[in-house]
Amino acid sequence: MQNTAERNKWKVNRAGLFNYWYYEDQAFDFAGGKLLLRGNNGAGKSVTMQSFLPVLLDGSTRPERLDPFNSKARRMEDYLLGEKEVSGHDERTGYLYMEFKREQTEQYMTIGIGLQAKRGSQLKFWGFILTDNRRIGHDFPLYKMENHDGEQVKIPLSRIQLRNQVANGGYVVDKRKDYASLVNEYIFGYETIEQYEDLIKLLIQLRSPKLSKDYKPSAIYEILEEALPPLSDEDLRHLSDTIEQMDQTKQQLDQLEREYTAITDLNKVYTAYNEKILYDQTMGYLEAEKRKQDTEQRYQTAVDKAKHHEDSLACLAQTINLQHIDLETARKTRHRLEHHEVWNLEEERQDNEKRLEEEENIKEQTEQKVDKVRKKIHTEQSGLDDMELKINQRQERIEDLLEELEADALEASFIEADRMHQEDFQENKQNPFSFSAWNRQARNQLKHLEEIKESLRKLEMLQKQYQEKDQELGQYKQWMN
């Protein structure tokens, strides 16, 4: 069943001429896409219809297109200007148009051409199409009214004026090819302009007069046959080349299939190689991660020792301060005794001096201990700095191994490695981490690689047998030849 768009086709609804030949402003109404013109011989029926068809379909105004006998005697300029003695025109602008209507809807579209003729000059052409449902003679005039000697006169629109009036409701073009493309696109809908030109050629053949003859099927067949486009040598050459290349294409397809099989086998071996590299990288990464954890543990132990020494240093510093206070007290006591009114307290002075000497010895020993502690802290701090440097270096190495591991896993499509890295290690890398699952996956992968290695060995043996058979086949073909 045809859809609505196919049933609702365009049909010719009206055709008109403005300021053309003997017509000032004339429109012809069609009934169901048909028009009947009656009149005596020479009344202008043929000229009128030949001015519409096929001129309005492709914009061609060549003389042979205006005469069904293909004569070049009639020119479009003659229809516009006429004989100077009769018409008095030296320059004239006219319009031809044809209005189409959808069969089932009130939708209109108008095509037309504008012509400007001037004696002694080339005919000027422009084509237009109205796509916004405006209709000539209703809401779209082809002229403007001017007052000449007190009388209103219709002055045809120039090309610029027509373009301004059409605006966004259609198109105005200056080339006949562009006009024919627009008519095909909006009215007929052929896929290529060449197919549309074939339609025009067919219409020209069908309008050829057959005076005193009936339209027999054989005559119509000849007309249609003449309207068909001839096959050029170039078309036949392409067909011949296509047939000739069919065998070559078949051979190329066979070769491509063989190459595809070889590439598939190579890809399997390359994948196995990538998986082996991935396994090695994984094992290296596991070892580096273990060394990192050991280093971090030693680093934490060193940090704890340093903190303990710092606490000890703080206690010793506090002890030194207390001893300084005691020393200062002893010195004041000594001073007081030396200046005491009672000079017979020599024994007390000697005791104080002895106690002062002891305090100074204790102070010296304490300072020595402090120096030892400081040296030890300095030594441990140096070791701690070296350990931090090693941790950073190993951390960078681990990051490099992670990048290599991710690249190799992506290339070898080893999805399990990426999951272990993202879900297991990244989420627990700050805590003590067990690599038992990683080791198990690595062992499984190693087992899989061993199987691939065995398959490769078998493949190499088969390839060697294939080469031997191929050499035997070549020798046999050479012997047969």
Coordinates of C-alpha atoms in Angstrom, one line a residue:
M1 CA 0.0 0.0 0.0
Q2 CA 1.4 3.4 -0.9
N3 CA 1.9 5.8 1.9
T4 CA 0.2 9.3 2.1
A5 CA 3.2 11.1 0.7
E6 CA 3.2 9.0 -2.4
R7 CA -0.6 9.5 -3.0
N8 CA -0.5 13.2 -2.3
K9 CA 1.5 14.1 -5.4
W10 CA 2.1 17.5 -7.1
K11 CA -0.1 18.4 -10.0
V12 CA 0.0 21.4 -12.3
N13 CA -2.7 23.9 -11.1
R14 CA -2.0 27.0 -13.0
A15 CA 0.4 28.5 -15.6
G16 CA 0.8 32.1 -16.4
L17 CA 2.6 34.7 -18.6
F18 CA 3.3 38.3 -17.7
N19 CA 4.5 40.9 -20.2
Y20 CA 5.4 38.1 -22.7
W21 CA 4.6 37.9 -26.4
Y22 CA 1.1 39.3 -26.8
Y23 CA 0.2 38.6 -23.2
E24 CA 0.2 41.4 -20.7
D25 CA -1.0 39.3 -17.7
Q26 CA -2.6 35.9 -18.4
A27 CA -3.1 32.8 -16.3
F28 CA -4.4 29.4 -17.4
D29 CA -6.2 27.2 -14.9
F30 CA -5.7 23.4 -15.1
A31 CA -8.3 20.8 -14.1
G32 CA -6.7 17.8 -12.5
G33 CA -3.4 18.6 -14.1
K34 CA -4.9 18.9 -17.6
L35 CA -5.5 21.9 -19.9
L36 CA -7.3 22.1 -23.2
L37 CA -6.5 24.9 -25.6
R38 CA -8.8 25.5 -28.6
G39 CA -8.3 27.9 -31.4
N40 CA -7.7 28.4 -35.1
N41 CA -4.3 27.6 -36.8
G42 CA -1.8 30.4 -36.0
A43 CA -3.7 31.5 -32.9
G44 CA -0.7 30.8 -30.7
K45 CA -1.6 27.6 -29.0
S46 CA 1.8 25.9 -29.8
V47 CA 3.8 29.0 -28.9
T48 CA 2.0 29.3 -25.6
M49 CA 2.5 25.7 -24.5
Q50 CA 6.0 25.5 -25.8
S51 CA 6.8 28.5 -23.7
F52 CA 5.7 26.5 -20.7
L53 CA 7.0 23.0 -21.5
P54 CA 9.8 22.2 -21.3
V55 CA 11.2 25.7 -20.8
L56 CA 9.8 26.1 -17.2
L57 CA 11.2 22.6 -16.2
D58 CA 14.9 23.3 -16.8
G59 CA 15.1 27.0 -17.8
S60 CA 16.6 26.3 -21.3
T61 CA 15.7 29.0 -23.8
R62 CA 17.6 27.6 -26.8
P63 CA 15.8 28.2 -30.1
E64 CA 15.5 24.4 -30.9
R65 CA 13.7 23.9 -27.6
L66 CA 11.0 26.4 -28.6
D67 CA 10.1 24.6 -31.9
P68 CA 8.8 21.0 -32.0
F69 CA 10.5 20.6 -35.4
N70 CA 13.9 21.5 -33.7
S71 CA 14.1 24.6 -35.9
K72 CA 16.3 27.5 -34.7
A73 CA 14.2 30.1 -36.4
R74 CA 12.3 31.1 -33.2
R75 CA 14.1 32.8 -30.4
M76 CA 13.0 33.8 -27.0
E77 CA 14.0 37.4 -27.6
D78 CA 11.6 37.5 -30.5
Y79 CA 8.7 36.5 -28.2
L80 CA 9.6 39.3 -25.8
L81 CA 10.5 42.1 -28.2
G82 CA 8.6 41.2 -31.4
E83 CA 9.2 43.2 -34.5
K84 CA 10.4 46.7 -33.7
E85 CA 8.1 48.3 -36.3
V86 CA 5.1 46.5 -34.8
S87 CA 5.8 46.4 -31.0
G88 CA 8.1 49.4 -30.7
H89 CA 10.0 47.6 -27.9
D90 CA 13.8 47.9 -27.6
E91 CA 13.9 46.4 -24.1
R92 CA 11.4 44.3 -22.2
T93 CA 11.2 42.2 -19.1
G94 CA 8.7 39.3 -18.8
Y95 CA 7.9 36.3 -16.6
L96 CA 6.7 32.7 -17.2
Y97 CA 5.5 30.7 -14.2
M98 CA 3.8 27.4 -13.3
E99 CA 1.9 26.7 -10.1
F100 CA 1.7 23.2 -8.6
K101 CA -0.7 21.9 -6.0
R102 CA -0.9 18.8 -3.8
E103 CA -3.7 16.5 -4.7
Q104 CA -5.2 16.2 -1.3
T105 CA -4.0 19.3 0.6
E106 CA -4.1 23.0 0.1
Q107 CA -0.3 23.2 -0.4
Y108 CA 1.1 25.2 -3.3
M109 CA 4.5 25.6 -4.9
T110 CA 5.3 27.9 -7.9
I111 CA 8.3 27.8 -10.3
G112 CA 9.1 30.4 -12.8
I113 CA 11.7 32.3 -14.9
G114 CA 12.3 36.0 -15.5
L115 CA 13.6 37.1 -18.9
Q116 CA 15.1 40.5 -19.9
A117 CA 15.7 41.1 -23.6
K118 CA 17.4 44.1 -25.2
R119 CA 18.0 44.5 -28.9
G120 CA 21.6 43.7 -29.8
S121 CA 22.3 42.2 -26.4
Q122 CA 22.3 38.8 -24.9
L123 CA 19.1 37.6 -23.2
K124 CA 19.3 37.8 -19.4
F125 CA 17.8 35.0 -17.3
W126 CA 16.9 34.3 -13.7
G127 CA 14.8 31.5 -12.1
F128 CA 12.8 31.4 -9.0
I129 CA 10.7 29.0 -6.8
L130 CA 8.2 29.9 -4.1
T131 CA 8.1 27.3 -1.2
D132 CA 6.1 29.2 1.4
N133 CA 2.6 28.7 -0.1
R134 CA 2.4 32.2 -1.6
R135 CA 0.6 32.3 -5.0
I136 CA 1.2 34.6 -8.0
G137 CA -1.9 36.7 -8.6
H138 CA -3.1 36.2 -5.0
D139 CA -0.6 37.4 -2.5
F140 CA 2.6 37.6 -4.7
P141 CA 2.6 40.1 -7.6
L142 CA 5.2 40.0 -10.3
Y143 CA 4.9 43.8 -10.8
K144 CA 4.6 47.1 -9.1
M145 CA 2.1 49.8 -10.0
E146 CA 3.4 53.1 -11.2
N147 CA 1.7 56.3 -12.5
H148 CA 2.6 57.2 -16.1
D149 CA 0.8 60.2 -17.6
G150 CA -2.0 59.8 -15.1
E151 CA -2.5 56.2 -15.7
Q152 CA -1.6 53.2 -13.5
V153 CA 0.8 50.9 -15.3
K154 CA 2.1 47.4 -14.2
I155 CA 6.0 47.5 -14.2
P156 CA 7.6 44.1 -14.1
L157 CA 9.9 43.4 -11.1
S158 CA 13.6 43.4 -11.8
R159 CA 15.7 40.5 -10.7
I160 CA 16.9 42.4 -7.5
Q161 CA 13.3 43.4 -6.7
L162 CA 12.1 39.8 -7.1
R163 CA 14.8 38.5 -4.9
N164 CA 13.9 41.0 -2.2
Q165 CA 10.2 40.1 -2.4
V166 CA 10.9 36.3 -2.3
A167 CA 13.2 36.7 0.7
N168 CA 13.2 33.6 2.9
G169 CA 10.1 32.1 1.2
G170 CA 11.9 30.6 -1.7
Y171 CA 15.0 30.9 -3.9
V172 CA 16.1 33.1 -6.8
V173 CA 19.1 31.9 -8.9
D174 CA 20.9 33.3 -12.0
K175 CA 22.0 30.0 -13.6
R176 CA 19.8 27.6 -15.5
K177 CA 21.5 24.5 -14.0
D178 CA 20.8 25.8 -10.5
Y179 CA 17.2 26.4 -11.5
A180 CA 16.8 22.9 -12.9
S181 CA 18.2 21.4 -9.7
L182 CA 15.7 23.3 -7.6
V183 CA 12.8 22.2 -9.8
N184 CA 13.9 18.6 -9.6
E185 CA 14.5 18.8 -5.8
Y186 CA 11.2 20.3 -4.9
I187 CA 8.8 19.0 -7.6
F188 CA 10.1 15.7 -9.2
G189 CA 12.6 14.3 -6.7
Y190 CA 14.9 12.4 -9.0
E191 CA 18.0 11.1 -7.3
T192 CA 20.4 12.7 -9.8
I193 CA 20.2 15.7 -12.2
E194 CA 21.1 13.3 -15.0
Q195 CA 17.9 11.3 -14.5
Y196 CA 15.9 14.5 -14.5
E197 CA 17.5 15.6 -17.8
D198 CA 16.5 12.2 -19.2
L199 CA 12.9 13.1 -18.4
I200 CA 13.2 16.4 -20.2
K201 CA 14.6 14.6 -23.3
L202 CA 11.7 12.2 -23.2
L203 CA 9.2 15.1 -23.1
I204 CA 10.8 16.7 -26.1
Q205 CA 10.6 13.4 -28.0
L206 CA 6.9 12.9 -27.1
R207 CA 5.9 16.4 -28.2
S208 CA 7.4 15.9 -31.7
P209 CA 4.4 16.3 -34.2
K210 CA 3.4 13.2 -36.3
L211 CA 1.2 14.9 -38.8
S212 CA -1.0 12.6 -40.9
K213 CA 0.1 9.6 -38.8
D214 CA -1.5 7.7 -36.0
Y215 CA 0.4 7.0 -32.7
K216 CA 0.9 3.3 -33.2
P217 CA 2.8 1.3 -30.5
S218 CA 5.7 1.0 -32.8
A219 CA 6.0 4.7 -33.2
I220 CA 5.7 5.3 -29.4
Y221 CA 8.4 2.6 -29.0
E222 CA 10.7 4.5 -31.4
I223 CA 10.1 7.7 -29.6
L224 CA 10.9 6.2 -26.2
E225 CA 14.0 4.4 -27.6
E226 CA 15.3 7.7 -29.0
A227 CA 14.8 9.3 -25.6
L228 CA 17.0 6.8 -23.8
P229 CA 20.5 8.1 -23.1
P230 CA 23.1 6.3 -25.2
L231 CA 25.7 4.1 -23.6
S232 CA 29.1 5.6 -24.0
D233 CA 32.4 3.8 -24.6
E234 CA 33.4 4.9 -21.1
D235 CA 30.4 3.2 -19.6
L236 CA 31.1 0.0 -21.5
R237 CA 34.8 0.2 -20.5
H238 CA 33.9 0.3 -16.9
L239 CA 31.6 -2.7 -17.3
S240 CA 34.4 -4.6 -19.1
D241 CA 36.9 -3.6 -16.5
T242 CA 34.5 -4.8 -13.7
I243 CA 34.1 -8.2 -15.3
E244 CA 37.8 -8.5 -15.9
Q245 CA 38.5 -7.6 -12.2
M246 CA 36.1 -10.2 -10.8
D247 CA 38.6 -13.0 -11.0
Q248 CA 41.3 -10.8 -9.6
T249 CA 39.0 -9.8 -6.7
K250 CA 38.3 -13.5 -6.0
Q251 CA 42.0 -14.3 -5.9
Q252 CA 42.5 -11.3 -3.6
L253 CA 39.8 -12.5 -1.3
D254 CA 41.4 -16.0 -1.1
Q255 CA 44.7 -14.3 -0.4
L256 CA 43.1 -12.1 2.3
E257 CA 41.6 -15.2 3.9
R258 CA 45.0 -16.9 4.1
E259 CA 46.6 -13.8 5.5
Y260 CA 43.8 -13.4 8.0
T261 CA 44.4 -17.0 9.2
A262 CA 48.1 -16.3 9.5
I263 CA 47.5 -13.0 11.3
T264 CA 45.1 -14.8 13.7
D265 CA 47.8 -17.4 14.6
L266 CA 50.4 -14.7 15.0
N267 CA 48.0 -12.7 17.2
K268 CA 47.6 -15.8 19.5
V269 CA 51.4 -16.2 19.8
Y270 CA 51.8 -12.4 20.4
T271 CA 49.0 -12.5 23.1
A272 CA 50.8 -15.4 24.8
Y273 CA 54.0 -13.4 24.7
N274 CA 52.3 -10.4 26.2
E275 CA 50.8 -12.6 29.0
K276 CA 54.3 -13.9 29.8
I277 CA 55.7 -10.4 30.0
L278 CA 52.7 -9.4 32.1
Y279 CA 53.5 -12.3 34.5
D280 CA 57.1 -11.3 34.8
Q281 CA 56.1 -7.7 35.5
T282 CA 53.6 -8.9 38.1
M283 CA 56.1 -10.9 39.9
G284 CA 58.6 -8.0 39.8
Y285 CA 55.9 -5.8 41.2
L286 CA 55.1 -8.2 44.0
E287 CA 58.7 -8.4 45.0
A288 CA 59.1 -4.6 44.9
E289 CA 56.0 -4.2 47.0
K290 CA 57.3 -6.6 49.6
R291 CA 60.6 -4.7 49.7
K292 CA 58.6 -1.5 50.1
Q293 CA 56.7 -2.9 53.1
D294 CA 59.9 -4.1 54.7
T295 CA 61.5 -0.7 54.2
E296 CA 58.4 1.1 55.6
Q297 CA 58.5 -1.2 58.7
R298 CA 62.2 -0.4 59.3
Y299 CA 61.5 3.3 58.8
Q300 CA 58.7 3.2 61.3
T301 CA 61.0 1.4 63.8
A302 CA 63.6 4.1 63.3
V303 CA 61.0 6.8 63.8
D304 CA 59.9 5.2 67.0
K305 CA 63.6 5.1 68.2
A306 CA 64.1 8.7 67.3
K307 CA 61.0 9.7 69.2
H308 CA 62.3 7.7 72.2
H309 CA 65.7 9.5 72.0
E310 CA 64.0 12.9 71.7
D311 CA 62.0 12.1 74.9
S312 CA 65.3 11.1 76.6
L313 CA 67.0 14.3 75.4
A314 CA 64.1 16.3 76.8
C315 CA 64.5 14.6 80.2
L316 CA 68.3 15.2 80.2
A317 CA 67.7 18.8 79.3
Q318 CA 65.3 19.2 82.2
T319 CA 67.9 17.5 84.5
I320 CA 70.6 19.9 83.3
N321 CA 68.3 22.9 84.1
L322 CA 67.7 21.5 87.6
Q323 CA 71.4 21.1 88.1
H324 CA 72.0 24.6 86.9
I325 CA 69.6 25.8 89.5
D326 CA 71.4 23.7 92.2
L327 CA 74.7 25.0 91.0
E328 CA 73.5 28.6 91.2
T329 CA 72.2 27.9 94.7
A330 CA 75.5 26.5 95.8
R331 CA 77.4 29.5 94.4
K332 CA 75.1 31.8 96.3
T333 CA 75.6 29.8 99.4
R334 CA 79.3 29.9 99.0
H335 CA 79.3 33.6 98.5
R336 CA 77.2 34.0 101.6
L337 CA 79.5 31.9 103.6
E338 CA 82.6 33.7 102.4
H339 CA 81.2 37.0 103.5
H340 CA 79.7 35.7 106.8
E341 CA 80.6 37.4 109.9
V342 CA 81.5 34.1 111.5
W343 CA 84.9 33.2 109.9
N344 CA 85.1 30.1 111.9
L345 CA 82.7 28.2 109.7
E346 CA 85.5 26.9 107.5
E347 CA 84.3 23.4 107.7
E348 CA 80.9 24.3 106.3
R349 CA 82.6 26.2 103.5
Q350 CA 84.7 23.2 102.6
D351 CA 81.7 21.0 102.6
N352 CA 79.9 23.3 100.3
E353 CA 82.9 23.5 98.0
K354 CA 83.1 19.8 97.9
R355 CA 79.4 19.6 97.1
L356 CA 79.8 22.2 94.4
E357 CA 82.7 20.2 92.9
E358 CA 80.5 17.2 92.9
E359 CA 77.7 19.1 91.2
E360 CA 80.0 20.3 88.6
N361 CA 81.2 16.8 87.9
I362 CA 77.7 15.6 87.6
K363 CA 77.0 18.5 85.2
E364 CA 80.0 17.6 83.1
Q365 CA 78.9 13.9 83.0
T366 CA 75.4 15.0 82.1
E367 CA 76.7 17.2 79.3
Q368 CA 78.8 14.3 78.0
K369 CA 75.7 12.1 78.0
V370 CA 73.8 14.8 76.2
D371 CA 76.5 15.1 73.5
K372 CA 76.4 11.3 73.0
V373 CA 72.7 11.4 72.7
R374 CA 72.8 14.2 70.2
K375 CA 75.5 12.4 68.2
K376 CA 73.4 9.2 68.2
I377 CA 70.3 11.2 67.2
H378 CA 72.3 12.8 64.4
T379 CA 73.5 9.4 63.2
E380 CA 70.0 7.9 63.4
Q381 CA 68.6 11.0 61.6
S382 CA 71.1 10.5 58.8
G383 CA 70.1 6.9 58.6
L384 CA 66.4 7.9 58.7
D385 CA 67.0 10.3 55.8
D386 CA 68.7 7.6 53.8
M387 CA 65.8 5.3 54.5
E388 CA 63.3 7.9 53.4
L389 CA 65.3 8.3 50.2
K390 CA 65.2 4.6 49.6
I391 CA 61.5 4.5 50.3
N392 CA 60.9 7.2 47.8
Q393 CA 63.0 5.5 45.2
R394 CA 61.3 2.2 45.8
Q395 CA 57.9 4.0 45.7
E396 CA 58.8 5.5 42.3
R397 CA 59.9 2.1 41.1
I398 CA 56.6 0.6 42.3
E399 CA 54.7 3.3 40.5
D400 CA 56.7 2.6 37.3
L401 CA 56.0 -1.1 37.7
L402 CA 52.3 -0.3 38.2
E403 CA 52.2 1.7 35.0
E404 CA 54.0 -1.1 33.1
L405 CA 51.7 -3.6 34.7
E406 CA 48.6 -1.7 33.6
A407 CA 49.9 -1.2 30.1
D408 CA 50.8 -4.8 29.7
A409 CA 47.5 -5.9 31.2
L410 CA 45.6 -3.7 28.8
E411 CA 47.6 -4.9 25.8
A412 CA 47.2 -8.6 26.8
S413 CA 43.5 -8.1 27.9
F414 CA 44.5 -9.5 31.4
I415 CA 41.5 -8.0 33.2
E416 CA 42.3 -9.8 36.5
A417 CA 45.5 -7.9 37.0
D418 CA 43.7 -4.5 36.8
R419 CA 41.0 -5.7 39.2
M420 CA 43.6 -6.9 41.8
H421 CA 45.4 -3.6 41.5
Q422 CA 42.3 -1.4 41.7
E423 CA 40.2 -3.3 44.2
D424 CA 42.8 -5.1 46.4
F425 CA 46.0 -3.1 46.4
Q426 CA 44.9 0.5 45.9
E427 CA 42.3 0.2 48.6
N428 CA 44.6 -1.4 51.2
K429 CA 48.1 -0.2 50.3
Q430 CA 48.3 1.9 53.5
N431 CA 47.7 -1.3 55.6
P432 CA 49.6 -4.6 55.8
F433 CA 48.7 -6.4 52.6
S434 CA 48.6 -10.1 51.8
F435 CA 49.8 -11.1 48.4
S436 CA 48.5 -14.7 48.6
A437 CA 45.7 -14.0 46.1
W438 CA 48.1 -12.3 43.8
N439 CA 50.5 -15.3 44.0
R440 CA 47.7 -17.7 43.3
Q441 CA 46.6 -15.7 40.2
A442 CA 50.2 -15.5 39.1
R443 CA 50.6 -19.2 39.4
N444 CA 47.4 -19.8 37.4
Q445 CA 48.7 -17.4 34.8
L446 CA 52.0 -19.1 34.7
K447 CA 50.3 -22.5 34.2
H448 CA 48.2 -20.9 31.4
L449 CA 51.4 -19.6 29.8
E450 CA 53.1 -23.0 30.0
E451 CA 50.1 -24.4 28.2
I452 CA 50.5 -21.7 25.5
K453 CA 54.2 -22.5 25.3
E454 CA 53.4 -26.2 24.6
S455 CA 50.8 -25.1 22.0
L456 CA 53.5 -22.9 20.3
R457 CA 55.9 -25.8 20.3
K458 CA 53.3 -27.9 18.6
L459 CA 52.5 -25.0 16.2
E460 CA 56.2 -24.8 15.2
M461 CA 56.3 -28.5 14.6
L462 CA 53.2 -28.3 12.4
Q463 CA 54.6 -25.3 10.5
K464 CA 57.8 -27.3 9.9
Q465 CA 55.8 -30.3 8.6
Y466 CA 53.8 -27.8 6.5
Q467 CA 57.0 -26.4 4.9
E468 CA 58.3 -29.9 4.2
K469 CA 55.0 -30.8 2.5
D470 CA 54.9 -27.5 0.6
Q471 CA 58.4 -28.2 -0.7
E472 CA 57.4 -31.7 -1.7
L473 CA 54.3 -30.3 -3.5
G474 CA 56.5 -27.7 -5.3
Q475 CA 58.9 -30.5 -6.5
Y476 CA 55.9 -32.5 -7.6
K477 CA 54.5 -29.6 -9.6
Q478 CA 57.9 -28.9 -11.1
W479 CA 58.2 -32.6 -12.1
M480 CA 54.6 -32.6 -13.6
N481 CA 55.5 -29.4 -15.6

